Amino acid sequence: MVPLKQVWPSEFAERYRQKGYWRGETFRRVLEARARERGDAIAVVGGGERWTYADLLARAETAAAGFLALGLQPGDRVVVQLPNIPQFFAVVFGLFRARMIPVFALPAHRLTEIAHFARKAQATAYVVAQSHEGFDYRELADAVKAQVPHLRHAVVVGEAGHHAAFDAFRADPALLPVEDAAPSDVALVQISGGSTGLSKLIPRTHDDYLYSIRASNEICGITPESVYLASLPVSHNFPMSSPGVFGAIHAGARVVMAPAPDPATAFPLIEQEKVTITGLVPPLALLWLQAAPKTAHDLSSLQVLQVGGAKFMPEPAKRVGSVLHCKLQQVFGMAEGLVNYTRLDDPDAVVTQTQGRKISPDDEVLILDDQGNAVPDGEPGNLLTRGPYTIRAYHDDPAANARSFTEDGFYRTGDVVRRLPGGYLEVMGRATDHINRAGEKISAEEVEDHLLAHPQVFDAAVVSVPDRFLGERSCAFIIADGEAPRPADIKAWMRGRAIAAFKIPDQIVFVEDFATTAVGKISRKELRAALRAQLLDQEKAGA
Ligand code: AMP
Ligand code: DBH
């Protein structure tokens, strides 16, 4: 079994500890401390439930006992795929209490992705909600168990059917481990959007993740009086940790779980719960800007709207203040680590035109040309980084690690940025071929690989195309093998591959050949670029 770890060279680890970034905190101790200090304060609201910090601790301990009673062991990995419901926190803090490691999947993931995460993490259990947005996760759990033999247990929040019922877990203090995890242990596993091939696993330690959360709280002004609305799916790194729901819990503040991020769901919650801060991806921010002037709901409690995950354009950015009567904060982060924020007291021009600056004085940021030389300030270049909360390696993936990390431990983000005065970054684009569809990262290669499995597909290239609403959409160029199927049939067939719906191409264009590749020496990367340029030219000519 490949051990799950994340290690910084000792001279770095020592420095990060000595500077007080890594404080020896663990998630278990954070919750225990909050329950001691603020036991009666409301921690989590959602789905008709209101849990105090004392309730949350008790529920986490019950969950921990339940997982252990199933026969799971400390150190086990557990794939967690839950929508924004309060039980998310009972499950996750329960796993922390039992010294088990959550692997976070998004609600949109399906069999292909879940089986991949479960295999890669050698997970022994899978936690789902009975259903969400019309999809039955219990059936998915059956399918995952059938494919992944070491995944022995599925635990269901709600009606469990023949699976283990989370609601039937019983407290049993005798089962709980006495010893806590070490702060340098892996606390949880995030999933990378993945620029090449399948998603990679990102192991984050208590030390590094809690540092990024604590520092984010300071930058974002989170206090015990804050109310954070989880609008985006909480399993995503942004609403989880920048500062997100864990930031709120670290501060002893309140988390409100929105079952969906649309204005019709979120606005009443903002009014009822006096929400002070939330985070959105740009397309949702556009929807909120459209809906806010017409709403009857009182949004005046909202102090900060964070926007991140994909580039927020300056024009809509300028409207946030006057339309939503709150501050905009741009957030440019990645599950691998580095997070940049505009600061709450920055001038408007900085907030609307940059994606912020790094959290930590010890975040090392390099902007290099393709030869590896530093570019002058103001010029675009490839962003590389290392620091006290940026990973040094993906889990069990030597090929990806060789590609993604330099020998001296810098992570190649794949983003093209330029440095502005004060160390602020502007995201200009990216060097890799993933598609950033409304903040969901899609690997072109992964989608091409699915398309190539279709009997009538001879070759396929998937590219990103600018989209007014999504920011980017995906377009698949396909050379048919014989008669071309209808695009709708290709899409229906893709759905049958049991993958997240956001990976199904938005647009499908059949072509006779990839003319530019006739010589066969051009790279797929150049092919994608050529096809993309061709499409944009055609659209321009047609417009
Ligand atoms: P992931 O590695 O899947 O966590 O996705 C992180 C990537 O999302 C970054 O490397 C950027 O490409 C993109 N991203 C995140 N936030 C922003 C932002 N505010 N502006 C532009 N791109 C962003
Ligand atoms: O897109 C991201 O992955 C992201 C965006 C903003 C992120 O991981 C984060 C903040 O922490």
PDB file of C-alpha atoms and ligand atoms in Angstrom, residues 190-193 204 209 212 216 232 236-243 280-281 306-310 330-341 359 389 436 439-441, ligand 2:
ATOM      1  CA  GLN A 190      -8.464  17.252  -2.185  1.00  0.00           C
ATOM      2  CA  ILE A 191      -8.915  16.450  -5.874  1.00  0.00           C
ATOM      3  CA  SER A 192      -7.120  18.393  -8.590  1.00  0.00           C
ATOM      4  CA  GLY A 193      -9.027  19.558 -11.625  1.00  0.00           C
ATOM      5  CA  ARG A 204      -3.015  18.191   2.757  1.00  0.00           C
ATOM      6  CA  TYR A 209      -4.179  23.402   5.676  1.00  0.00           C
ATOM      7  CA  SER A 212      -3.920  28.604   5.170  1.00  0.00           C
ATOM      8  CA  SER A 216      -7.300  33.447   5.302  1.00  0.00           C
ATOM      9  CA  LEU A 232     -20.600  26.525  -3.867  1.00  0.00           C
ATOM     10  CA  HIS A 236     -14.361  22.250  -3.327  1.00  0.00           C
ATOM     11  CA  ASN A 237     -11.201  23.783  -1.913  1.00  0.00           C
ATOM     12  CA  PHE A 238     -12.430  27.390  -2.292  1.00  0.00           C
ATOM     13  CA  PRO A 239     -15.596  27.211  -0.126  1.00  0.00           C
ATOM     14  CA  MET A 240     -13.865  24.695   2.136  1.00  0.00           C
ATOM     15  CA  SER A 241     -10.771  26.658   3.035  1.00  0.00           C
ATOM     16  CA  SER A 242     -10.478  30.126   1.506  1.00  0.00           C
ATOM     17  CA  PRO A 243     -11.513  30.763   4.286  1.00  0.00           C
ATOM     18  CA  LEU A 280     -19.001  32.408  -5.854  1.00  0.00           C
ATOM     19  CA  VAL A 281     -17.561  31.519  -9.247  1.00  0.00           C
ATOM     20  CA  GLN A 306     -15.637  36.628  -2.791  1.00  0.00           C
ATOM     21  CA  VAL A 307     -15.299  35.660  -6.445  1.00  0.00           C
ATOM     22  CA  GLY A 308     -12.796  33.086  -7.668  1.00  0.00           C
ATOM     23  CA  GLY A 309     -12.170  29.766  -9.380  1.00  0.00           C
ATOM     24  CA  ALA A 310     -11.984  31.452 -12.784  1.00  0.00           C
ATOM     25  CA  GLN A 330     -11.111  38.365  -5.761  1.00  0.00           C
ATOM     26  CA  VAL A 331      -9.674  34.953  -4.896  1.00  0.00           C
ATOM     27  CA  PHE A 332      -7.192  33.130  -7.078  1.00  0.00           C
ATOM     28  CA  GLY A 333      -6.351  29.792  -5.554  1.00  0.00           C
ATOM     29  CA  MET A 334      -5.736  26.146  -6.198  1.00  0.00           C
ATOM     30  CA  ALA A 335      -6.322  22.948  -4.257  1.00  0.00           C
ATOM     31  CA  GLU A 336      -2.560  22.328  -4.485  1.00  0.00           C
ATOM     32  CA  GLY A 337      -1.970  25.307  -2.196  1.00  0.00           C
ATOM     33  CA  LEU A 338      -1.217  28.929  -3.066  1.00  0.00           C
ATOM     34  CA  VAL A 339      -4.155  31.292  -2.552  1.00  0.00           C
ATOM     35  CA  ASN A 340      -4.175  34.986  -3.509  1.00  0.00           C
ATOM     36  CA  TYR A 341      -6.677  37.527  -2.240  1.00  0.00           C
ATOM     37  CA  ILE A 359      -1.333  34.928   1.716  1.00  0.00           C
ATOM     38  CA  TYR A 389       0.748  25.368   2.418  1.00  0.00           C
ATOM     39  CA  ASN A 436     -12.062  26.162 -16.918  1.00  0.00           C
ATOM     40  CA  GLY A 439     -14.689  27.228 -12.284  1.00  0.00           C
ATOM     41  CA  GLU A 440     -14.964  23.472 -12.990  1.00  0.00           C
ATOM     42  CA  LYS A 441     -11.626  22.309 -14.391  1.00  0.00           C
TER      43      LYS A 441
HETATM   44  O1  DBH B   2     -10.234  27.182  -8.331  1.00  0.00           O
HETATM   45  C1  DBH B   2      -9.749  26.800  -7.260  1.00  0.00           C
HETATM   46  O2  DBH B   2      -9.313  25.656  -7.097  1.00  0.00           O
HETATM   47  C2  DBH B   2      -9.712  27.765  -6.094  1.00  0.00           C
HETATM   48  C3  DBH B   2     -10.179  29.053  -6.241  1.00  0.00           C
HETATM   49  C4  DBH B   2     -10.156  29.945  -5.170  1.00  0.00           C
HETATM   50  C5  DBH B   2      -9.214  27.347  -4.860  1.00  0.00           C
HETATM   51  O3  DBH B   2      -8.745  26.079  -4.693  1.00  0.00           O
HETATM   52  C6  DBH B   2      -9.182  28.240  -3.766  1.00  0.00           C
HETATM   53  C7  DBH B   2      -9.664  29.541  -3.935  1.00  0.00           C
HETATM   54  O4  DBH B   2      -8.690  27.806  -2.586  1.00  0.00           O
END
